[in-house]
Amino acid sequence: MSSKVTLVGAGLVGSLLSIFLAKKGLQVEVFERRPDYRKIGAVGGRSINLALSDRGWRALKKAGIEKRIKDVALPMRGRMMHATDGELTFQPYGKENQAIYSVSRAILNEVLMDVAEKEHGVKFNFNQRCEDVDIKEAKATFENEEDGKNNERQTIKSDIIIGADGAFSSVRGHMQRMPLFNYTQYYLPHGYKELHIPANEDGSHKLAPDALHIWPRHSFMLIALPNTDGSFTCTLFLPFESDKGNKEAFEKLNTDKEIMEFFETHFADTIPLMPTLLDDFKQNPTSSLVTIRCSPWAYEGNVCLIGDASHAIVPFYGQGMNSGFEDCFYFNEFMEKQLEENDSINWKELFSDFQDERIPNANAIADLAIQNFIEMRDRVADPEFLLRKKIEAKLHEKFPSRWIPQYTMVTFSHLPYSYALATGKKQEQIMNEIMKKEDIETNWESLDWEEIVDKLHK
């Protein structure tokens, strides 16, 4: 008899993992607090369009759905920087054919749920709030929040429970009551608000569609990612409150006049592109940005956390979804290893292997994401930073396997995040030394490239 799996959360990670589980012959039932937005439509205002990169694509390919997602994704081959005077600067992400892909969270989630449900027999239950989890008995109690059915409860007993229910996970909340469970959460002082650039009348994009657009303004920034319908989903990242270092803040943008003056000062070139700016700004919520770390991710062979439930990160490396999909990839790898060695799965051993592999890398990408926020808002428009990038690109061109830029390691490889973090720190130290040279701006092309690379591998 196949194992019965209760999976809490039908978001991106939960839906993808349900496909991997069902393909192994397991009986999978998913419980989701929200309604089925395939029927009612997705709620806008909180999306932050997603950037699919190599780690995410590898997981989707393993699940057999890479082609379907490629059909609804747009390649972004670099950053397009927008200066306050309107000047544009394009920074390629990697080599000629390397790109990250903009994809709608809602469309991606719908495809994953449809594949899981229609092709692999996964049962989805919506409007089900996880009210209680018995960690020791692998039981979960759900309350029906659908109109007219409030207070209807059911308790599900299964072989394992997997919590894929996001940053404020109910499953993790119950695990936190166990002894020796470590948990931290850290909020950035910045929040975010979604805005919108519609398509031209002929359906074309108003900005270059093959780039991630950034308006860096030191303590805050605006970004825009393209959609297949010709529109852009924009996100403003701004401190909640002002202080000595941050004069601009959401708390100061309350009236139409204050909002328009803010955009006229900092993002004037976007105003003609956003006819619904004021309505979007006032109607869409201002959301927070949190980093969550915890350990362990599992209890015995009964319960395991995955994705944001175990390691929520801020979105500035575009790796939140990719790291969650990579969780699913490795979870599947450990299932396949178990099934190769036995006729059944030893869940306790699998959970142990899974968290040993993923926790160090989840902590690393959390650090990298916060680090990249500073780079995106502050450094990308700095001439010294641009020169650093030129030097790194030349090093990578000359020694492609010996000097890999940190962004390339994170975005265009499957190297562990922990390796990318540690190697990036060493690269940063070397680059700091190089940039101290008096004639670096004029003579950087005459650097001793081999000597630089040798320093990295000492």
Tab-separated table of C-alpha atoms in Angstrom:
chain	number	residue	atom	x	y	z
A	1	MET	CA	0.000	0.000	0.000
A	2	SER	CA	1.407	3.433	-0.957
A	3	SER	CA	2.158	6.061	1.670
A	4	LYS	CA	-0.453	8.716	2.277
A	5	VAL	CA	0.912	12.265	2.216
A	6	THR	CA	-0.849	15.344	3.580
A	7	LEU	CA	0.668	18.409	1.962
A	8	VAL	CA	-0.250	21.767	3.502
A	9	GLY	CA	-0.051	24.621	0.981
A	10	ALA	CA	-0.923	24.711	-2.733
A	11	GLY	CA	1.475	27.490	-3.681
A	12	LEU	CA	4.318	27.089	-6.147
A	13	VAL	CA	6.478	24.790	-4.034
A	14	GLY	CA	3.609	22.720	-2.664
A	15	SER	CA	2.106	22.198	-6.114
A	16	LEU	CA	5.439	21.215	-7.695
A	17	LEU	CA	6.293	18.869	-4.828
A	18	SER	CA	2.872	17.218	-5.125
A	19	ILE	CA	3.762	16.273	-8.717
A	20	PHE	CA	7.037	14.655	-7.646
A	21	LEU	CA	5.290	12.783	-4.820
A	22	ALA	CA	2.427	11.558	-7.004
A	23	LYS	CA	4.839	10.380	-9.715
A	24	LYS	CA	6.355	8.077	-7.089
A	25	GLY	CA	2.981	6.381	-6.599
A	26	LEU	CA	2.201	8.126	-3.330
A	27	GLN	CA	-1.342	9.121	-2.358
A	28	VAL	CA	-1.189	12.921	-2.156
A	29	GLU	CA	-3.811	15.264	-0.739
A	30	VAL	CA	-3.191	19.024	-0.647
A	31	PHE	CA	-4.919	21.447	1.714
A	32	GLU	CA	-4.854	25.179	0.958
A	33	ARG	CA	-6.183	28.061	3.072
A	34	ARG	CA	-7.013	30.274	0.086
A	35	PRO	CA	-9.844	29.669	-2.405
A	36	ASP	CA	-9.065	28.130	-5.789
A	37	TYR	CA	-8.171	31.221	-7.785
A	38	ARG	CA	-8.355	29.194	-11.006
A	39	LYS	CA	-12.090	29.668	-10.522
A	40	ILE	CA	-12.316	33.135	-8.974
A	41	GLY	CA	-9.212	34.830	-10.426
A	42	ALA	CA	-5.959	35.736	-8.708
A	43	VAL	CA	-5.869	38.602	-6.233
A	44	GLY	CA	-3.611	41.406	-7.472
A	45	GLY	CA	-1.275	43.688	-5.612
A	46	ARG	CA	1.143	41.225	-4.036
A	47	SER	CA	2.651	39.287	-6.898
A	48	ILE	CA	6.232	40.524	-7.397
A	49	ASN	CA	6.664	38.886	-10.790
A	50	LEU	CA	9.004	35.942	-10.586
A	51	ALA	CA	12.364	35.409	-12.241
A	52	LEU	CA	12.957	31.793	-13.207
A	53	SER	CA	16.615	30.819	-13.504
A	54	ASP	CA	18.625	27.620	-13.919
A	55	ARG	CA	17.817	26.036	-10.543
A	56	GLY	CA	14.088	26.437	-11.082
A	57	TRP	CA	14.256	25.227	-14.677
A	58	ARG	CA	16.117	22.073	-13.613
A	59	ALA	CA	13.315	21.158	-11.208
A	60	LEU	CA	10.598	21.878	-13.776
A	61	LYS	CA	12.442	19.783	-16.367
A	62	LYS	CA	12.702	16.893	-13.904
A	63	ALA	CA	8.954	17.165	-13.317
A	64	GLY	CA	8.375	17.053	-17.090
A	65	ILE	CA	6.759	20.492	-17.425
A	66	GLU	CA	9.622	22.745	-18.554
A	67	LYS	CA	8.156	23.289	-22.045
A	68	ARG	CA	4.753	24.412	-20.741
A	69	ILE	CA	6.320	27.063	-18.533
A	70	LYS	CA	8.679	28.290	-21.271
A	71	ASP	CA	5.557	29.073	-23.325
A	72	VAL	CA	4.393	31.632	-20.722
A	73	ALA	CA	7.797	33.090	-19.741
A	74	LEU	CA	9.801	35.987	-21.188
A	75	PRO	CA	13.637	36.023	-21.250
A	76	MET	CA	15.409	38.934	-19.561
A	77	ARG	CA	19.029	39.113	-20.675
A	78	GLY	CA	20.193	41.843	-18.315
A	79	ARG	CA	19.404	44.850	-16.164
A	80	MET	CA	18.290	48.085	-17.776
A	81	MET	CA	19.279	50.895	-15.429
A	82	HIS	CA	17.178	54.102	-15.456
A	83	ALA	CA	18.988	57.194	-14.146
A	84	THR	CA	17.079	60.160	-12.737
A	85	ASP	CA	17.790	62.102	-15.950
A	86	GLY	CA	16.338	59.262	-18.060
A	87	GLU	CA	19.690	57.899	-19.268
A	88	LEU	CA	19.633	54.122	-19.862
A	89	THR	CA	22.455	51.687	-19.146
A	90	PHE	CA	22.202	47.990	-19.986
A	91	GLN	CA	24.120	45.412	-17.910
A	92	PRO	CA	24.061	41.850	-19.320
A	93	TYR	CA	23.456	39.150	-16.720
A	94	GLY	CA	25.852	36.628	-18.171
A	95	LYS	CA	27.105	35.300	-21.475
A	96	GLU	CA	25.323	35.914	-24.771
A	97	ASN	CA	22.579	33.298	-24.449
A	98	GLN	CA	22.091	33.477	-20.678
A	99	ALA	CA	18.849	34.937	-19.364
A	100	ILE	CA	16.473	34.814	-16.462
A	101	TYR	CA	12.786	34.485	-17.299
A	102	SER	CA	9.913	36.672	-16.145
A	103	VAL	CA	6.824	34.638	-15.343
A	104	SER	CA	3.511	35.428	-13.672
A	105	ARG	CA	3.169	33.797	-10.255
A	106	ALA	CA	-0.545	33.170	-10.850
A	107	ILE	CA	-0.105	31.576	-14.283
A	108	LEU	CA	2.760	29.382	-13.075
A	109	ASN	CA	0.782	28.237	-10.041
A	110	GLU	CA	-2.236	27.426	-12.202
A	111	VAL	CA	-0.147	25.282	-14.554
A	112	LEU	CA	1.414	23.391	-11.642
A	113	MET	CA	-1.950	22.732	-9.979
A	114	ASP	CA	-3.548	21.650	-13.260
A	115	VAL	CA	-0.737	19.180	-14.002
A	116	ALA	CA	-0.802	17.785	-10.465
A	117	GLU	CA	-4.576	17.419	-10.382
A	118	LYS	CA	-5.437	16.348	-13.929
A	119	GLU	CA	-2.384	14.285	-14.864
A	120	HIS	CA	-1.207	12.815	-11.566
A	121	GLY	CA	-4.359	12.445	-9.488
A	122	VAL	CA	-3.442	14.862	-6.698
A	123	LYS	CA	-6.494	15.903	-4.675
A	124	PHE	CA	-6.703	19.619	-3.818
A	125	ASN	CA	-8.849	20.979	-0.989
A	126	PHE	CA	-9.321	24.764	-0.843
A	127	ASN	CA	-10.565	27.149	1.861
A	128	GLN	CA	-9.010	24.806	4.410
A	129	ARG	CA	-7.199	26.512	7.281
A	130	CYS	CA	-4.705	24.329	9.107
A	131	GLU	CA	-5.828	24.673	12.706
A	132	ASP	CA	-3.787	22.007	14.457
A	133	VAL	CA	-0.940	19.590	13.747
A	134	ASP	CA	-0.187	16.600	15.948
A	135	ILE	CA	3.516	16.253	15.180
A	136	LYS	CA	3.941	12.912	16.924
A	137	GLU	CA	0.909	11.266	15.346
A	138	ALA	CA	1.138	12.871	11.860
A	139	LYS	CA	-2.392	14.241	12.156
A	140	ALA	CA	-3.595	17.595	10.854
A	141	THR	CA	-6.912	19.306	11.585
A	142	PHE	CA	-8.422	21.690	9.036
A	143	GLU	CA	-11.307	24.142	9.358
A	144	ASN	CA	-13.384	24.918	6.280
A	145	GLU	CA	-13.487	28.689	5.674
A	146	GLU	CA	-15.718	28.548	2.593
A	147	ASP	CA	-18.818	30.722	2.821
A	148	GLY	CA	-21.655	28.804	4.435
A	149	LYS	CA	-19.389	26.022	5.658
A	150	ASN	CA	-17.530	27.794	8.433
A	151	ASN	CA	-16.486	25.720	11.432
A	152	GLU	CA	-16.686	22.411	9.576
A	153	ARG	CA	-13.595	20.535	10.703
A	154	GLN	CA	-11.806	17.394	9.683
A	155	THR	CA	-8.771	15.651	11.093
A	156	ILE	CA	-6.569	13.835	8.598
A	157	LYS	CA	-4.241	11.018	9.607
A	158	SER	CA	-1.466	10.273	7.149
A	159	ASP	CA	1.964	8.686	6.971
A	160	ILE	CA	3.682	12.073	6.644
A	161	ILE	CA	2.776	15.754	6.709
A	162	ILE	CA	4.716	18.259	4.622
A	163	GLY	CA	4.398	21.955	5.399
A	164	ALA	CA	4.681	24.040	2.234
A	165	ASP	CA	2.429	26.758	3.610
A	166	GLY	CA	4.642	29.798	3.262
A	167	ALA	CA	6.550	32.227	5.431
A	168	PHE	CA	3.905	32.240	8.164
A	169	SER	CA	3.486	28.470	8.111
A	170	SER	CA	0.922	26.933	10.432
A	171	VAL	CA	2.793	23.613	10.321
A	172	ARG	CA	6.026	25.318	11.398
A	173	GLY	CA	4.102	27.143	14.118
A	174	HIS	CA	3.237	23.814	15.697
A	175	MET	CA	6.779	22.489	15.257
A	176	GLN	CA	8.070	25.555	17.103
A	177	ARG	CA	6.438	24.230	20.247
A	178	MET	CA	8.784	21.255	20.216
A	179	PRO	CA	11.965	21.366	22.331
A	180	LEU	CA	15.230	22.359	20.586
A	181	PHE	CA	13.478	24.035	17.639
A	182	ASN	CA	15.393	27.146	16.542
A	183	TYR	CA	13.622	30.008	14.767
A	184	THR	CA	14.425	33.577	13.758
A	185	GLN	CA	12.662	36.189	11.656
A	186	TYR	CA	14.089	39.472	10.427
A	187	TYR	CA	12.116	42.223	8.712
A	188	LEU	CA	13.737	44.738	6.398
A	189	PRO	CA	12.758	48.325	7.210
A	190	HIS	CA	11.539	48.481	3.599
A	191	GLY	CA	8.160	47.475	2.270
A	192	TYR	CA	6.963	46.976	-1.284
A	193	LYS	CA	4.000	48.029	-3.393
A	194	GLU	CA	2.972	46.657	-6.776
A	195	LEU	CA	2.323	49.061	-9.662
A	196	HIS	CA	1.496	48.540	-13.332
A	197	ILE	CA	2.645	49.619	-16.796
A	198	PRO	CA	0.020	48.583	-19.392
A	199	ALA	CA	0.815	47.530	-22.953
A	200	ASN	CA	0.627	49.880	-25.903
A	201	GLU	CA	-2.626	49.854	-27.851
A	202	ASP	CA	-1.137	47.364	-30.332
A	203	GLY	CA	-0.147	45.010	-27.487
A	204	SER	CA	3.570	45.842	-27.612
A	205	HIS	CA	5.723	46.671	-24.585
A	206	LYS	CA	6.383	50.305	-23.664
A	207	LEU	CA	9.883	49.406	-22.486
A	208	ALA	CA	12.461	46.914	-23.790
A	209	PRO	CA	10.868	43.532	-23.020
A	210	ASP	CA	14.121	41.561	-22.766
A	211	ALA	CA	15.406	43.262	-19.612
A	212	LEU	CA	14.653	43.649	-15.928
A	213	HIS	CA	14.251	47.402	-15.519
A	214	ILE	CA	15.649	49.056	-12.386
A	215	TRP	CA	15.423	52.649	-11.152
A	216	PRO	CA	18.068	52.584	-8.349
A	217	ARG	CA	17.845	55.488	-5.936
A	218	HIS	CA	20.252	54.496	-3.130
A	219	SER	CA	17.908	53.865	-0.184
A	220	PHE	CA	15.011	52.749	-2.404
A	221	MET	CA	14.255	51.560	-5.933
A	222	LEU	CA	11.624	50.684	-8.509
A	223	ILE	CA	11.777	47.582	-10.709
A	224	ALA	CA	9.698	46.400	-13.680
A	225	LEU	CA	9.401	42.893	-15.141
A	226	PRO	CA	7.750	42.180	-18.513
A	227	ASN	CA	4.595	40.136	-19.014
A	228	THR	CA	3.567	38.209	-22.128
A	229	ASP	CA	0.548	40.498	-22.691
A	230	GLY	CA	2.813	43.528	-23.274
A	231	SER	CA	2.451	44.948	-19.767
A	232	PHE	CA	5.011	45.270	-16.977
A	233	THR	CA	4.557	44.419	-13.324
A	234	CYS	CA	6.364	47.085	-11.304
A	235	THR	CA	7.391	46.990	-7.666
A	236	LEU	CA	8.400	49.961	-5.542
A	237	PHE	CA	10.724	49.098	-2.637
A	238	LEU	CA	10.772	51.939	-0.107
A	239	PRO	CA	11.323	52.299	3.671
A	240	PHE	CA	8.152	52.202	5.748
A	241	GLU	CA	9.373	55.091	7.885
A	242	SER	CA	11.766	57.976	7.337
A	243	ASP	CA	14.888	58.576	9.390
A	244	LYS	CA	18.128	60.535	9.111
A	245	GLY	CA	19.388	58.305	6.294
A	246	ASN	CA	16.061	57.786	4.523
A	247	LYS	CA	14.022	60.912	3.941
A	248	GLU	CA	11.628	59.189	1.547
A	249	ALA	CA	9.215	56.641	3.011
A	250	PHE	CA	5.765	55.146	2.549
A	251	GLU	CA	4.556	56.997	5.641
A	252	LYS	CA	5.053	60.290	3.772
A	253	LEU	CA	3.026	59.275	0.694
A	254	ASN	CA	-0.596	59.712	1.688
A	255	THR	CA	-2.140	62.297	-0.630
A	256	ASP	CA	-2.281	62.426	-4.435
A	257	LYS	CA	0.025	65.455	-4.347
A	258	GLU	CA	2.633	63.693	-2.166
A	259	ILE	CA	2.597	60.592	-4.372
A	260	MET	CA	2.934	62.547	-7.621
A	261	GLU	CA	5.697	64.795	-6.282
A	262	PHE	CA	7.629	61.729	-5.160
A	263	PHE	CA	7.411	60.159	-8.626
A	264	GLU	CA	8.139	63.435	-10.416
A	265	THR	CA	11.317	63.791	-8.331
A	266	HIS	CA	12.628	60.225	-8.527
A	267	PHE	CA	10.888	58.366	-11.352
A	268	ALA	CA	9.699	61.056	-13.739
A	269	ASP	CA	10.129	58.881	-16.840
A	270	THR	CA	7.650	56.325	-15.485
A	271	ILE	CA	4.712	58.724	-15.040
A	272	PRO	CA	3.666	58.744	-18.720
A	273	LEU	CA	3.908	54.923	-18.690
A	274	MET	CA	1.575	54.383	-15.715
A	275	PRO	CA	-1.879	55.912	-16.321
A	276	THR	CA	-3.287	54.152	-13.236
A	277	LEU	CA	-0.393	55.116	-10.940
A	278	LEU	CA	-2.482	56.891	-8.302
A	279	ASP	CA	-5.205	54.234	-8.220
A	280	ASP	CA	-2.649	51.401	-8.034
A	281	PHE	CA	-0.654	53.155	-5.326
A	282	LYS	CA	-3.696	53.745	-3.125
A	283	GLN	CA	-5.462	50.435	-3.727
A	284	ASN	CA	-2.591	47.935	-3.645
A	285	PRO	CA	-1.306	46.979	-0.193
A	286	THR	CA	2.094	47.925	1.177
A	287	SER	CA	3.627	44.586	2.077
A	288	SER	CA	6.566	43.641	4.273
A	289	LEU	CA	9.798	41.773	3.486
A	290	VAL	CA	10.866	39.068	5.918
A	291	THR	CA	13.711	36.569	6.184
A	292	ILE	CA	12.900	33.410	8.134
A	293	ARG	CA	15.357	30.729	9.232
A	294	CYS	CA	14.705	27.656	11.320
A	295	SER	CA	16.041	24.238	12.223
A	296	PRO	CA	15.374	21.398	12.261
A	297	TRP	CA	13.067	21.220	9.273
A	298	ALA	CA	11.729	17.781	10.232
A	299	TYR	CA	10.439	15.792	13.165
A	300	GLU	CA	11.278	12.087	13.086
A	301	GLY	CA	9.713	10.539	9.970
A	302	ASN	CA	6.421	12.346	10.504
A	303	VAL	CA	6.642	15.990	9.479
A	304	CYS	CA	8.872	18.056	7.209
A	305	LEU	CA	8.982	21.700	6.106
A	306	ILE	CA	9.907	22.916	2.632
A	307	GLY	CA	10.138	26.195	0.691
A	308	ASP	CA	9.209	29.450	2.445
A	309	ALA	CA	7.838	27.514	5.405
A	310	SER	CA	11.433	26.594	6.240
A	311	HIS	CA	13.443	29.455	4.711
A	312	ALA	CA	11.609	32.556	3.497
A	313	ILE	CA	13.920	35.114	1.894
A	314	VAL	CA	13.645	38.606	0.438
A	315	PRO	CA	13.243	38.764	-3.368
A	316	PHE	CA	16.382	40.646	-4.375
A	317	TYR	CA	18.334	37.777	-5.891
A	318	GLY	CA	15.283	36.398	-7.675
A	319	GLN	CA	15.896	33.105	-5.865
A	320	GLY	CA	12.910	32.656	-3.553
A	321	MET	CA	10.996	30.470	-5.986
A	322	ASN	CA	14.165	29.003	-7.484
A	323	SER	CA	15.473	27.892	-4.100
A	324	GLY	CA	12.058	26.427	-3.265
A	325	PHE	CA	11.990	24.530	-6.559
A	326	GLU	CA	15.529	23.353	-5.840
A	327	ASP	CA	14.192	22.025	-2.511
A	328	CYS	CA	11.691	19.976	-4.524
A	329	PHE	CA	14.435	18.748	-6.864
A	330	TYR	CA	16.573	17.460	-3.990
A	331	PHE	CA	13.561	16.037	-2.126
A	332	ASN	CA	12.818	14.057	-5.277
A	333	GLU	CA	16.463	12.980	-5.584
A	334	PHE	CA	16.385	11.587	-2.055
A	335	MET	CA	13.101	9.774	-2.781
A	336	GLU	CA	14.662	8.164	-5.850
A	337	LYS	CA	17.710	7.138	-3.820
A	338	GLN	CA	15.459	5.502	-1.216
A	339	LEU	CA	13.423	3.659	-3.833
A	340	GLU	CA	16.551	2.402	-5.576
A	341	GLU	CA	17.751	0.862	-2.319
A	342	ASN	CA	14.397	-0.308	-0.890
A	343	ASP	CA	10.840	-1.079	-1.923
A	344	SER	CA	9.582	1.661	0.401
A	345	ILE	CA	10.712	5.056	1.655
A	346	ASN	CA	12.330	5.530	5.049
A	347	TRP	CA	10.943	8.999	5.686
A	348	LYS	CA	13.039	9.682	8.776
A	349	GLU	CA	16.242	9.025	6.850
A	350	LEU	CA	15.005	10.980	3.828
A	351	PHE	CA	14.059	14.012	5.943
A	352	SER	CA	17.456	13.906	7.645
A	353	ASP	CA	19.337	13.787	4.336
A	354	PHE	CA	17.129	16.531	2.903
A	355	GLN	CA	17.635	19.049	5.695
A	356	ASP	CA	21.375	18.317	5.945
A	357	GLU	CA	21.655	19.211	2.254
A	358	ARG	CA	19.363	22.220	2.231
A	359	ILE	CA	19.683	24.137	5.518
A	360	PRO	CA	23.250	25.454	4.933
A	361	ASN	CA	22.303	26.506	1.408
A	362	ALA	CA	19.019	28.082	2.497
A	363	ASN	CA	20.890	30.186	5.054
A	364	ALA	CA	23.434	31.176	2.386
A	365	ILE	CA	20.854	32.379	-0.149
A	366	ALA	CA	19.118	34.346	2.621
A	367	ASP	CA	22.386	36.241	3.180
A	368	LEU	CA	22.952	36.653	-0.542
A	369	ALA	CA	19.449	38.072	-1.103
A	370	ILE	CA	19.920	40.828	1.477
A	371	GLN	CA	23.398	41.518	0.066
A	372	ASN	CA	21.975	41.873	-3.446
A	373	PHE	CA	19.349	44.362	-2.251
A	374	ILE	CA	22.148	46.780	-1.374
A	375	GLU	CA	23.755	46.138	-4.760
A	376	MET	CA	20.561	46.693	-6.746
A	377	ARG	CA	19.393	49.877	-5.034
A	378	ASP	CA	22.773	51.472	-4.431
A	379	ARG	CA	25.710	50.126	-6.406
A	380	VAL	CA	24.482	49.223	-9.890
A	381	ALA	CA	24.646	52.859	-11.016
A	382	ASP	CA	28.101	53.420	-9.484
A	383	PRO	CA	30.921	53.755	-12.096
A	384	GLU	CA	33.305	51.824	-9.830
A	385	PHE	CA	30.801	48.974	-9.609
A	386	LEU	CA	30.432	48.895	-13.387
A	387	LEU	CA	34.224	48.694	-13.762
A	388	ARG	CA	34.317	45.814	-11.281
A	389	LYS	CA	31.765	43.997	-13.406
A	390	LYS	CA	33.880	44.541	-16.542
A	391	ILE	CA	36.950	43.117	-14.809
A	392	GLU	CA	35.005	40.121	-13.507
A	393	ALA	CA	33.538	39.465	-16.946
A	394	LYS	CA	37.037	39.469	-18.449
A	395	LEU	CA	38.277	37.064	-15.755
A	396	HIS	CA	35.367	34.737	-16.457
A	397	GLU	CA	36.002	34.955	-20.196
A	398	LYS	CA	39.681	34.055	-19.788
A	399	PHE	CA	39.212	31.440	-17.029
A	400	PRO	CA	35.565	30.264	-17.274
A	401	SER	CA	35.915	27.453	-14.714
A	402	ARG	CA	38.315	29.193	-12.318
A	403	TRP	CA	36.647	32.593	-11.897
A	404	ILE	CA	32.865	32.449	-11.934
A	405	PRO	CA	31.150	35.703	-10.878
A	406	GLN	CA	28.960	35.270	-7.839
A	407	TYR	CA	25.820	36.256	-9.745
A	408	THR	CA	26.601	33.582	-12.348
A	409	MET	CA	27.161	30.953	-9.636
A	410	VAL	CA	23.804	31.755	-8.056
A	411	THR	CA	21.726	32.282	-11.180
A	412	PHE	CA	23.238	30.231	-13.997
A	413	SER	CA	24.687	27.207	-12.200
A	414	HIS	CA	23.745	24.483	-9.742
A	415	LEU	CA	26.712	25.126	-7.463
A	416	PRO	CA	25.594	25.161	-3.813
A	417	TYR	CA	24.496	28.555	-2.552
A	418	SER	CA	26.905	28.129	0.368
A	419	TYR	CA	29.800	27.748	-2.096
A	420	ALA	CA	28.676	30.845	-4.006
A	421	LEU	CA	28.522	32.867	-0.790
A	422	ALA	CA	31.967	31.786	0.446
A	423	THR	CA	33.643	32.146	-2.958
A	424	GLY	CA	31.989	35.509	-3.534
A	425	LYS	CA	33.475	36.838	-0.299
A	426	LYS	CA	36.965	35.832	-1.456
A	427	GLN	CA	36.346	37.438	-4.848
A	428	GLU	CA	35.185	40.636	-3.159
A	429	GLN	CA	38.417	40.861	-1.157
A	430	ILE	CA	40.519	40.400	-4.287
A	431	MET	CA	38.492	42.974	-6.219
A	432	ASN	CA	38.837	45.479	-3.375
A	433	GLU	CA	42.615	45.196	-3.686
A	434	ILE	CA	42.460	45.647	-7.464
A	435	MET	CA	40.260	48.734	-7.245
A	436	LYS	CA	42.814	50.462	-4.977
A	437	LYS	CA	45.320	50.644	-7.859
A	438	GLU	CA	45.828	54.282	-8.847
A	439	ASP	CA	45.551	53.766	-12.607
A	440	ILE	CA	42.870	51.072	-12.546
A	441	GLU	CA	40.325	53.087	-14.570
A	442	THR	CA	42.674	53.553	-17.526
A	443	ASN	CA	44.853	50.423	-17.332
A	444	TRP	CA	42.498	47.694	-16.119
A	445	GLU	CA	42.879	45.721	-19.355
A	446	SER	CA	46.599	45.237	-18.648
A	447	LEU	CA	46.037	43.454	-15.306
A	448	ASP	CA	47.846	40.175	-14.660
A	449	TRP	CA	44.751	38.003	-15.057
A	450	GLU	CA	46.381	34.707	-14.161
A	451	GLU	CA	47.828	36.137	-10.956
A	452	ILE	CA	44.363	37.328	-9.923
A	453	VAL	CA	42.796	33.913	-10.476
A	454	ASP	CA	45.658	32.177	-8.648
A	455	LYS	CA	44.884	34.323	-5.573
A	456	LEU	CA	41.325	33.006	-5.557
A	457	HIS	CA	42.474	29.392	-5.468
A	458	LYS	CA	45.282	29.680	-2.899
